[in-house]
Amino acid sequence: MGVKPYYGPDFGLLLSQDPEIAQVLLDELDRERGGIQLIASENFTSPAVLAALGSTLTNKYAEGYPGRRYYGGCEVVDRAERLAIERACALFGAEHANVQPHSGASANLAAYAALLKPGDTMLAMALPHGGHLTHGSKVNFSGKWFDVVSYGVRRDTELIDYDEVRDLALRHGPKVIVCGATAYPRLIDYQVFRGIADEVGAWLLADAAHPIGLMAGGAIPSAVPYADVVTLTTHKTLRGPRGGAILCTGELAGRIDRAVFPFVQGGPLMHVVAAKAVAFAEAMRPGFAGYAQRVIANARALTEALTREGMRAVSGGTDTHLALIDLRELGVSGAEAERRCAAAGITLNRNAVPYDPEPAAIASGIRVGTPCVTTQGMGLQDLEEIGTLVSRAVRSPGSSAEVRERVAALLAIHRPYLSEY
Ligand code: DSN
């Protein structure tokens, strides 16, 4: 009778029914494709992940866990969640996975809820030294509800001071030690953290939101064998949908699951859970290991190019997907550098550097990362050129039109959503 079955997103329909929002989608696609995206926590997820996100699974309430729901009609979405759990466990060699956290912050909230009570002591990396809001910042629940002791990086090396971590752990006896960061370019020694946690009888929580895709691809050592709990996001280096997940030992499985639901969250976002399953499967394919290695090689090439241009890399370089650049010697603030790069078609974020005299809203540095540019197929030479372009944009705002031309030339060769996933 001419009724068409509905299988998924139909952009033409959106365009006819809500042209204003359709235009937002088009403009954002143009923005993502029309500049160089160097935000270290972003990526271009695959069309398959986007298809799962834009599906009717968004309609389903599924409070609870597969086979143990508080709603009828969950037998289909149960299959998506079981696949996501199985794939996450296989990908990371984890004993248990919870794939319901809506974000990395929600994953951390749930992990703390599983292990701590309000007023308990936790030891974590300070936000101004590269940690995360949820690692005990005073403006976040973690800083308000727990007694937080912070460690940082050494002034001379800008590396985590493991002696300081151990001293603080021995002095304060934290119940949880958090390792992991959002603006730390170096590898974290999870084995050393495990030793310290064991010495003081603390749980070890690795917040691997940033490097989890590099771990999935085997490009850096995994936190999973060492930490009791690993929290992660699926949308950064892992290249999946926006969301979080938690991996843990079998011993903690029940506590983690009860902390996610019903303690912290209600109904899971089943379309996102399905999209996470898609992303975990993509990360298990052989090509993903090469991607993870290229992300790091590209970050090194970019950092070396910036260094040659006289821009100082915090800690002298990178082992991961990101670098932190200290602009103090150039006399340009992080906020101003972010603006100048934006004018030249390069998107990045201002970032505090260790011992930064400026407030976070201004900051003395910028953070650059290579997950996006690597997904769109850029290689070492491209990243070397991008280093030069970032330097020109930051130093001479008058050159933004010329930089934009070079950006456009690079993008003409490497268009996101045209390369293979
Ligand atoms: N906002 C994320 C980042 O950019 O690193 C962390 O939550």
PDB file of C-alpha atoms in Angstrom, residues 8 43 45 54 57 73 78 81 88 90 93 96 110 141 147 199 249 270 288 367 396 404 406:
ATOM      1  CA  GLY A   8      17.079   4.396   9.986  1.00  0.00           C
ATOM      2  CA  ASN A  43      37.432  11.760  16.666  1.00  0.00           C
ATOM      3  CA  THR A  45      33.266   8.034  14.379  1.00  0.00           C
ATOM      4  CA  GLY A  54      20.334   7.087  14.696  1.00  0.00           C
ATOM      5  CA  LEU A  57      16.800   1.582  19.837  1.00  0.00           C
ATOM      6  CA  GLY A  73      10.019  -5.937  25.512  1.00  0.00           C
ATOM      7  CA  ASP A  78      19.339  -7.300  25.477  1.00  0.00           C
ATOM      8  CA  GLU A  81      23.994  -5.018  25.392  1.00  0.00           C
ATOM      9  CA  ALA A  88      34.441  -5.082  25.508  1.00  0.00           C
ATOM     10  CA  ALA A  90      37.291  -9.682  24.639  1.00  0.00           C
ATOM     11  CA  GLY A  93      40.868  -8.901  28.299  1.00  0.00           C
ATOM     12  CA  HIS A  96      33.615  -7.704  33.514  1.00  0.00           C
ATOM     13  CA  ALA A 110      29.698   5.242  39.452  1.00  0.00           C
ATOM     14  CA  PHE A 141      31.144  16.329  43.067  1.00  0.00           C
ATOM     15  CA  ASP A 147      38.582  13.974  51.008  1.00  0.00           C
ATOM     16  CA  GLU A 199      51.354  -1.236  49.709  1.00  0.00           C
ATOM     17  CA  THR A 249      37.587  -7.498  38.016  1.00  0.00           C
ATOM     18  CA  MET A 270      20.268   1.537  24.137  1.00  0.00           C
ATOM     19  CA  PHE A 288      42.635  -0.622  14.192  1.00  0.00           C
ATOM     20  CA  ARG A 367      46.667  20.931  23.763  1.00  0.00           C
ATOM     21  CA  SER A 396      51.405  35.888  13.226  1.00  0.00           C
ATOM     22  CA  ARG A 404      43.686  28.750   5.693  1.00  0.00           C
ATOM     23  CA  ARG A 406      47.176  25.428   3.126  1.00  0.00           C
TER      24      ARG A 406
END
